[in-house]
CSV table of C-alpha atoms in Angstrom, one decimal:
chain,number,residue,atom,x,y,z
A,1373,MET,CA,-16.4,-19.5,39.3
A,1374,THR,CA,-15.0,-21.6,41.9
A,1375,GLU,CA,-12.9,-20.2,44.6
A,1376,GLN,CA,-9.7,-22.0,42.3
A,1377,GLN,CA,-10.4,-20.9,38.5
A,1378,THR,CA,-11.1,-17.2,40.0
A,1379,ALA,CA,-7.5,-14.3,39.1
A,1380,LEU,CA,-5.7,-13.1,41.7
A,1381,LEU,CA,-4.8,-10.6,39.5
A,1382,GLU,CA,-7.5,-9.2,36.9
A,1383,ILE,CA,-7.1,-6.1,34.3
A,1384,THR,CA,-10.1,-5.4,32.6
A,1385,ASP,CA,-11.4,-1.8,29.8
A,1386,LEU,CA,-7.5,-0.7,31.2
A,1387,ALA,CA,-7.2,2.8,29.8
A,1388,ILE,CA,-3.8,6.0,30.5
A,1389,ASP,CA,-2.8,8.3,29.0
A,1390,TYR,CA,0.0,10.9,29.1
A,1391,GLY,CA,-1.4,14.4,28.0
A,1392,THR,CA,-3.4,13.2,24.4
A,1393,THR,CA,-0.6,9.9,24.3
A,1394,HIS,CA,-2.4,6.9,25.7
A,1395,ALA,CA,-0.3,4.4,27.4
A,1396,LEU,CA,-2.7,1.5,27.2
A,1397,ALA,CA,-5.9,1.3,24.9
A,1398,GLY,CA,-8.7,-0.6,26.6
A,1399,LEU,CA,-6.0,-3.3,27.7
A,1400,ASP,CA,-7.4,-6.2,29.5
A,1401,LEU,CA,-5.4,-8.6,31.5
A,1402,SER,CA,-6.2,-11.9,34.0
A,1403,LEU,CA,-3.3,-13.7,35.7
A,1404,GLN,CA,-4.1,-16.8,38.2
A,1405,GLN,CA,-2.2,-17.5,41.2
A,1406,GLY,CA,1.3,-19.5,41.1
A,1407,GLN,CA,1.2,-17.9,37.7
A,1408,LEU,CA,4.5,-15.9,35.8
A,1409,LEU,CA,3.8,-13.9,33.5
A,1410,CYS,CA,6.2,-11.6,30.9
A,1411,LEU,CA,4.5,-9.1,29.3
A,1412,LEU,CA,7.2,-8.5,25.8
A,1413,GLY,CA,7.5,-5.7,24.0
A,1414,PRO,CA,9.1,-3.5,21.3
A,1415,SER,CA,10.8,-0.2,23.6
A,1416,GLY,CA,7.5,2.5,24.6
A,1417,CYS,CA,4.9,-0.5,23.7
A,1418,GLY,CA,3.3,0.5,26.8
A,1419,LYS,CA,4.5,-3.2,29.5
A,1420,SER,CA,6.6,-0.5,32.0
A,1421,THR,CA,3.5,1.4,31.7
A,1422,LEU,CA,1.7,-1.5,32.8
A,1423,LEU,CA,3.2,-2.7,36.0
A,1424,ARG,CA,3.8,1.0,37.2
A,1425,ALA,CA,-0.1,0.9,37.1
A,1426,ILE,CA,-0.1,-2.8,38.7
A,1427,ALA,CA,2.4,-1.6,41.7
A,1428,GLY,CA,0.5,1.7,42.3
A,1429,PHE,CA,2.6,4.3,40.6
A,1430,GLN,CA,0.4,5.1,38.0
A,1431,ASP,CA,-3.0,7.0,38.0
A,1432,VAL,CA,-4.8,4.7,35.5
A,1433,ALA,CA,-7.9,7.1,33.5
A,1434,ALA,CA,-10.5,4.2,32.8
A,1435,GLY,CA,-11.1,0.5,33.7
A,1436,ARG,CA,-9.6,-1.1,36.5
A,1437,ILE,CA,-7.6,-3.4,38.4
A,1438,VAL,CA,-7.7,-6.0,41.4
A,1439,LEU,CA,-5.4,-8.1,42.7
A,1440,ALA,CA,-7.0,-10.9,45.6
A,1441,ASN,CA,-11.1,-9.5,45.1
A,1442,GLN,CA,-9.8,-5.9,46.0
A,1443,LEU,CA,-10.3,-3.0,44.3
A,1444,MET,CA,-6.6,-1.2,44.0
A,1445,SER,CA,-6.9,1.3,40.9
A,1446,ARG,CA,-9.8,3.0,38.7
A,1447,ALA,CA,-10.6,6.2,37.5
A,1448,GLY,CA,-10.6,8.8,40.7
A,1449,PHE,CA,-8.5,6.0,42.6
A,1450,ASN,CA,-4.9,4.6,43.9
A,1451,MET,CA,-4.5,2.3,46.6
A,1452,ALA,CA,-1.0,3.2,48.3
A,1453,PRO,CA,1.7,1.0,46.7
A,1454,GLU,CA,3.0,0.0,50.3
A,1455,GLN,CA,-0.7,-1.0,50.9
A,1456,ARG,CA,-1.5,-3.4,47.5
A,1457,HIS,CA,1.7,-5.9,49.1
A,1458,ILE,CA,3.3,-6.1,45.9
A,1459,GLY,CA,6.4,-6.5,46.0
A,1460,MET,CA,9.6,-5.1,43.1
A,1461,VAL,CA,12.7,-6.9,42.2
A,1462,PHE,CA,14.5,-3.7,39.1
A,1463,GLN,CA,17.9,-3.7,36.7
A,1464,ASP,CA,18.8,-1.8,39.2
A,1465,ASN,CA,18.8,-4.1,42.6
A,1466,ALA,CA,18.7,-0.4,45.3
A,1467,LEU,CA,19.5,-2.9,47.1
A,1468,PHE,CA,21.4,-0.9,50.9
A,1469,PRO,CA,24.8,-0.5,50.8
A,1470,HIS,CA,25.2,0.0,54.5
A,1471,LEU,CA,22.9,-3.4,55.0
A,1472,THR,CA,24.5,-6.6,55.2
A,1473,VAL,CA,23.2,-9.5,52.2
A,1474,ARG,CA,21.2,-11.2,55.8
A,1475,ALA,CA,19.9,-7.0,56.5
A,1476,ASN,CA,18.6,-6.6,53.3
A,1477,ILE,CA,16.6,-9.7,53.2
A,1478,ALA,CA,15.0,-8.7,56.2
A,1479,PHE,CA,14.4,-5.3,55.3
A,1480,GLY,CA,10.5,-5.5,54.8
A,1481,LEU,CA,10.0,-8.5,58.1
A,1482,HIS,CA,10.3,-5.7,61.2
A,1483,GLN,CA,6.7,-6.2,62.0
A,1484,TRP,CA,7.3,-10.1,62.4
A,1485,PRO,CA,7.9,-12.2,65.2
A,1486,THR,CA,11.9,-12.3,66.2
A,1487,GLN,CA,12.3,-15.6,65.3
A,1488,GLU,CA,9.9,-16.2,62.4
A,1489,ALA,CA,12.0,-13.3,60.9
A,1490,LYS,CA,15.0,-15.3,61.4
A,1491,GLN,CA,13.8,-18.2,59.9
A,1492,ARG,CA,12.6,-17.0,56.6
A,1493,VAL,CA,16.1,-14.7,55.8
A,1494,GLU,CA,17.8,-18.7,56.9
A,1495,SER,CA,15.2,-20.3,54.4
A,1496,LEU,CA,15.5,-17.7,51.1
A,1497,LEU,CA,20.1,-17.7,51.9
A,1498,SER,CA,19.5,-21.2,51.0
A,1499,MET,CA,16.7,-20.9,48.2
A,1500,VAL,CA,18.6,-18.1,46.4
A,1501,GLY,CA,22.5,-20.3,46.7
A,1502,LEU,CA,23.9,-18.3,49.2
A,1503,THR,CA,24.6,-20.0,52.6
A,1504,GLY,CA,27.1,-18.0,53.9
A,1505,PHE,CA,27.5,-14.5,52.2
A,1506,GLY,CA,24.8,-13.3,55.7
A,1507,GLU,CA,26.7,-11.4,56.5
A,1508,ARG,CA,29.3,-9.5,53.4
A,1509,TYR,CA,27.6,-6.6,52.6
A,1510,PRO,CA,26.4,-5.8,48.5
A,1511,TYR,CA,29.9,-4.9,47.3
A,1512,GLU,CA,31.0,-8.1,48.8
A,1513,LEU,CA,28.5,-9.7,46.1
A,1514,SER,CA,28.7,-9.7,41.6
A,1515,GLY,CA,26.4,-8.3,39.7
A,1516,GLY,CA,24.0,-12.1,39.7
A,1517,GLN,CA,24.5,-12.4,43.7
A,1518,GLN,CA,22.9,-9.0,44.3
A,1519,GLN,CA,20.2,-9.7,41.7
A,1520,ARG,CA,19.4,-13.4,43.7
A,1521,VAL,CA,19.8,-10.9,47.4
A,1522,ALA,CA,16.8,-8.5,45.6
A,1523,LEU,CA,14.9,-10.7,45.1
A,1524,ALA,CA,15.0,-12.7,48.0
A,1525,ARG,CA,13.7,-9.4,49.8
A,1526,ALA,CA,11.3,-8.5,47.4
A,1527,VAL,CA,10.0,-11.9,48.0
A,1528,ALA,CA,11.0,-12.2,52.1
A,1529,PRO,CA,7.2,-10.1,53.2
A,1530,LYS,CA,5.9,-13.5,51.1
A,1531,CYS,CA,4.1,-11.2,48.7
A,1532,SER,CA,0.4,-11.7,47.0
A,1533,LEU,CA,2.6,-10.4,43.4
A,1534,LEU,CA,5.7,-10.2,42.3
A,1535,LEU,CA,7.6,-7.1,39.4
A,1536,LEU,CA,10.0,-7.5,38.3
A,1537,ASP,CA,11.0,-4.1,35.7
A,1538,GLU,CA,13.6,-5.5,33.1
A,1539,PRO,CA,16.1,-7.1,36.6
A,1540,PHE,CA,18.3,-9.3,34.1
A,1541,SER,CA,19.3,-6.3,31.3
A,1542,GLY,CA,22.4,-5.2,33.3
A,1543,LEU,CA,23.5,-9.1,33.3
A,1544,ASP,CA,26.0,-10.6,30.5
A,1545,ALA,CA,24.2,-13.1,28.5
A,1546,ALA,CA,25.9,-16.1,30.3
A,1547,LEU,CA,25.3,-15.0,33.8
A,1548,ARG,CA,21.8,-13.8,32.2
A,1549,GLU,CA,21.3,-17.3,30.5
A,1550,GLU,CA,21.9,-19.3,33.9
A,1551,LEU,CA,20.1,-17.2,37.2
A,1552,VAL,CA,16.6,-16.1,35.3
A,1553,PRO,CA,16.1,-20.4,34.4
A,1554,GLU,CA,17.0,-20.5,37.9
A,1555,ILE,CA,15.1,-17.2,40.1
A,1556,ALA,CA,12.0,-19.5,37.4
A,1557,ALA,CA,12.0,-22.6,38.9
A,1558,LEU,CA,12.8,-20.4,43.0
A,1559,LEU,CA,9.1,-19.0,42.5
A,1560,LYS,CA,7.5,-21.7,41.4
A,1561,ARG,CA,8.7,-23.5,44.2
A,1562,GLU,CA,7.6,-20.6,46.4
A,1563,GLY,CA,4.4,-20.3,44.1
A,1564,ILE,CA,4.8,-16.1,43.8
A,1565,THR,CA,2.8,-15.1,40.9
A,1566,SER,CA,4.8,-13.0,38.8
A,1567,ILE,CA,5.2,-10.8,36.3
A,1568,LEU,CA,8.5,-9.6,34.4
A,1569,VAL,CA,8.7,-6.9,32.3
A,1570,SER,CA,11.4,-7.9,28.5
A,1571,HIS,CA,12.5,-6.5,25.8
A,1572,ASP,CA,14.8,-10.1,25.5
A,1573,GLN,CA,13.0,-12.7,23.9
A,1574,LYS,CA,15.0,-16.0,25.2
A,1575,GLU,CA,14.7,-14.3,28.2
A,1576,ALA,CA,10.8,-14.3,28.0
A,1577,PHE,CA,10.7,-17.4,26.6
A,1578,ALA,CA,13.1,-19.1,29.8
A,1579,PHE,CA,10.8,-17.1,32.6
A,1580,ALA,CA,7.7,-17.3,31.8
A,1581,ASP,CA,4.5,-20.5,31.9
A,1582,GLN,CA,2.6,-17.5,29.8
A,1583,ILE,CA,4.1,-14.3,27.6
A,1584,ALA,CA,2.2,-11.1,26.7
A,1585,VAL,CA,3.4,-9.7,23.3
A,1586,MET,CA,2.5,-5.5,23.7
A,1587,ASN,CA,2.3,-3.0,21.2
A,1588,HIS,CA,1.1,0.4,21.2
A,1589,GLY,CA,-1.2,0.1,23.7
A,1590,LYS,CA,-2.8,-3.5,23.9
A,1591,ILE,CA,-1.5,-7.2,24.1
A,1592,GLU,CA,-1.7,-8.4,20.7
A,1593,GLN,CA,-1.3,-12.2,22.2
A,1594,LEU,CA,-1.3,-14.1,25.1
A,1595,THR,CA,-0.4,-17.8,25.3
A,1596,SER,CA,2.9,-19.9,25.7
A,1597,ALA,CA,6.0,-19.8,24.7
A,1598,TYR,CA,5.8,-22.2,21.9
A,1599,GLU,CA,2.1,-20.9,20.3
A,1600,ILE,CA,3.8,-17.1,20.6
A,1601,TYR,CA,6.3,-18.4,17.9
A,1602,HIS,CA,5.2,-20.6,16.3
A,1603,LYS,CA,1.3,-19.7,16.4
A,1604,PRO,CA,1.4,-15.9,16.0
A,1605,ALA,CA,-1.2,-14.0,16.3
A,1606,SER,CA,-0.8,-11.3,14.4
A,1607,ARG,CA,1.4,-9.4,11.5
A,1608,PHE,CA,3.9,-7.6,15.0
A,1609,VAL,CA,3.7,-10.6,17.0
A,1610,ALA,CA,5.3,-13.0,13.8
A,1611,ASP,CA,7.8,-10.4,12.7
A,1612,PHE,CA,9.5,-9.1,16.1
A,1613,VAL,CA,9.5,-12.5,18.1
A,1614,GLY,CA,11.9,-14.9,16.8
A,1615,GLU,CA,14.1,-13.9,13.4
A,1616,GLY,CA,11.4,-14.5,9.7
A,1617,ASP,CA,11.2,-13.6,6.9
A,1618,PHE,CA,7.8,-12.3,4.1
A,1619,ILE,CA,6.6,-13.5,0.9
A,1620,VAL,CA,4.6,-13.5,-1.7
A,1621,GLY,CA,1.5,-15.4,-2.0
A,1622,GLN,CA,-1.3,-16.1,-3.3
A,1623,VAL,CA,-4.1,-18.3,-2.1
A,1624,LEU,CA,-4.6,-22.1,-3.6
A,1625,ASP,CA,-7.5,-23.6,-1.4
A,1626,ASN,CA,-8.4,-22.7,3.3
A,1627,GLN,CA,-5.5,-24.8,3.6
A,1628,GLN,CA,-2.4,-24.2,0.7
A,1629,VAL,CA,-0.6,-21.4,-0.3
A,1630,SER,CA,1.7,-20.5,-3.2
A,1631,CYS,CA,5.5,-19.0,-3.7
A,1632,VAL,CA,8.0,-19.1,-5.9
A,1633,LEU,CA,9.0,-21.6,-2.2
A,1634,GLY,CA,6.3,-23.8,-3.5
A,1635,ASN,CA,3.4,-24.7,-2.2
A,1636,ILE,CA,2.8,-24.4,1.1
A,1637,THR,CA,0.3,-26.4,3.1
A,1638,ASN,CA,-0.7,-27.0,6.9
A,1639,GLY,CA,-2.5,-24.4,8.4
A,1640,THR,CA,-6.0,-23.0,7.8
A,1641,LEU,CA,-6.6,-19.8,5.9
A,1642,ALA,CA,-9.1,-17.1,6.5
A,1643,TYR,CA,-8.6,-16.0,3.2
A,1644,GLU,CA,-10.8,-17.2,-0.2
A,1645,ALA,CA,-8.9,-18.5,-3.7
A,1646,GLY,CA,-7.1,-16.3,-5.1
A,1647,SER,CA,-6.4,-13.7,-2.6
A,1648,LYS,CA,-2.7,-12.1,-2.6
A,1649,VAL,CA,-0.7,-13.3,0.8
A,1650,ASP,CA,2.3,-12.7,3.0
A,1651,VAL,CA,3.3,-15.7,3.8
A,1652,PHE,CA,5.7,-15.9,7.2
A,1653,VAL,CA,8.9,-17.8,7.0
A,1654,ARG,CA,11.6,-18.6,9.9
A,1655,PRO,CA,15.9,-19.6,9.2
A,1656,ASP,CA,13.7,-23.0,10.3
A,1657,ASP,CA,11.8,-23.2,7.8
A,1658,VAL,CA,14.1,-23.9,5.4
A,1659,LEU,CA,16.8,-26.6,4.6
A,1660,HIS,CA,20.3,-26.6,2.7
A,1661,ASP,CA,19.0,-29.4,-0.1
A,1662,ASP,CA,22.0,-29.4,-2.7
A,1663,SER,CA,19.2,-32.0,-5.0
A,1664,SER,CA,16.5,-29.8,-4.3
A,1665,SER,CA,15.3,-28.1,-8.3
A,1666,THR,CA,14.8,-24.2,-5.5
A,1667,LYS,CA,18.4,-23.0,-5.9
A,1668,GLY,CA,19.2,-19.1,-4.2
A,1669,ARG,CA,22.3,-17.1,-3.6
A,1670,ILE,CA,24.2,-16.4,-0.5
A,1671,ILE,CA,23.7,-12.7,0.0
A,1672,SER,CA,25.5,-13.1,4.0
A,1673,LYS,CA,26.5,-15.5,6.3
A,1674,ARG,CA,26.7,-15.4,10.0
A,1675,PHE,CA,28.9,-17.5,12.2
A,1676,ARG,CA,27.1,-19.3,14.7
A,1677,GLY,CA,29.1,-22.3,16.9
A,1678,THR,CA,27.0,-25.3,15.5
A,1679,HIS,CA,25.5,-23.3,12.7
A,1680,PHE,CA,25.4,-21.4,9.6
A,1681,LEU,CA,22.6,-18.2,9.4
A,1682,TYR,CA,22.8,-18.1,5.5
A,1683,ARG,CA,20.5,-15.8,4.1
A,1684,VAL,CA,19.2,-16.1,0.4
A,1685,GLU,CA,18.0,-14.2,-3.0
A,1686,LEU,CA,14.9,-15.8,-5.1
A,1687,ALA,CA,14.8,-15.9,-8.2
A,1688,SER,CA,12.9,-13.2,-7.2
A,1689,GLY,CA,14.6,-10.7,-5.2
A,1690,GLU,CA,13.3,-11.9,-2.2
A,1691,GLN,CA,15.5,-13.4,0.1
A,1692,VAL,CA,15.2,-16.0,3.4
A,1693,ALA,CA,17.0,-16.8,6.6
A,1694,CYS,CA,18.3,-20.0,5.8
A,1695,PHE,CA,20.2,-22.6,8.9
A,1696,THR,CA,22.7,-25.2,8.5
A,1697,ASP,CA,24.8,-27.6,10.3
A,1698,SER,CA,28.2,-25.5,10.7
A,1699,HIS,CA,29.7,-27.8,8.4
A,1700,HIS,CA,28.4,-26.8,4.8
A,1701,ASN,CA,30.7,-23.4,4.6
A,1702,HIS,CA,29.9,-23.2,1.5
A,1703,GLY,CA,30.6,-18.3,0.4
A,1704,VAL,CA,28.6,-15.3,-0.6
A,1705,GLY,CA,27.9,-15.1,-3.3
A,1706,GLU,CA,26.8,-19.2,-4.0
A,1707,ASP,CA,23.6,-21.2,-5.8
A,1708,ILE,CA,22.8,-23.1,-2.8
A,1709,GLY,CA,19.4,-26.0,-3.6
A,1710,ILE,CA,16.3,-25.0,-0.9
A,1711,LYS,CA,13.3,-26.4,0.4
A,1712,LEU,CA,10.9,-25.4,2.7
A,1713,ASN,CA,10.2,-27.7,5.6
A,1714,MET,CA,7.7,-25.6,6.9
A,1715,GLU,CA,4.6,-27.2,10.6
A,1716,HIS,CA,2.6,-24.0,9.8
A,1717,LEU,CA,1.6,-22.4,7.9
A,1718,LEU,CA,1.6,-17.8,8.4
A,1719,ALA,CA,-0.2,-15.9,6.7
A,1720,PHE,CA,-0.5,-12.6,6.6
A,1721,ARG,CA,-2.9,-9.6,4.4
A,1722,PRO,CA,-0.3,-7.5,2.6
């Protein structure tokens, strides 16, 4: 490997046990300098355990964690968290209530020369949009402003790696939608390699270059948000990320499946002709089309402003979801025409 190709963080065959429970089992992860990664998964999948192990708060049973070519953890050895040069931001931002914003940010800079520390603090206040707030106290700030201060404090010492443990989950949806891409852009400008733990898919999509979907202590897929959504590597990833339904299909050849909605192509299948599969269909794969010969009965509807999300029951008894423009206002119990507009064929073993 060249120097540019060497990973900043390298995790190999990592295992962590809680008694007889395997929290992580044989997990591998590689992260390049400057990348933003999100660990995404349901509660109990191991994402917070992995973050704690990287930070040094959790001993490992097997495997290795290496940061900037230095061993951090292996069985029987765990470098102390304060020696790892890793920053952390938590859901509870843990600001010091008796210190001003400026003093909170400067807390980790006590070993810096005084003038350099002052310049660093003022630069960070500007970067997080809090110029003029330096003499305020945390209780005088909104939730979003407090998280900006927590982020500035974490990155102030120019850490090698920043870990964010669901720091936005306590914020309302509108503020989260505004703040997450802002913070991602700031970290990109600073060149700070970061790992975010989240169970919120929209948050993951807005933040990360790469998303690692975790399940039962393992990474099921690690790739971009686009690939995770459109080309899930497993049934679990397909079902967990976004909305969708499985309908019964039969493989016709290596590029085509037949199902109640018709014949579907646009994919390459590893299953033999005649095999039974479950086809994964997302709401954006199903179009409302009154002229279609395929009909379905609306069994539920949700108004989402710009569109309706209809749940439609097919002749087979199977159900699919369908997006329509908000002016296509149909009632529950009404039959509508639908057709497939699927660009990526996703089929999995039953």
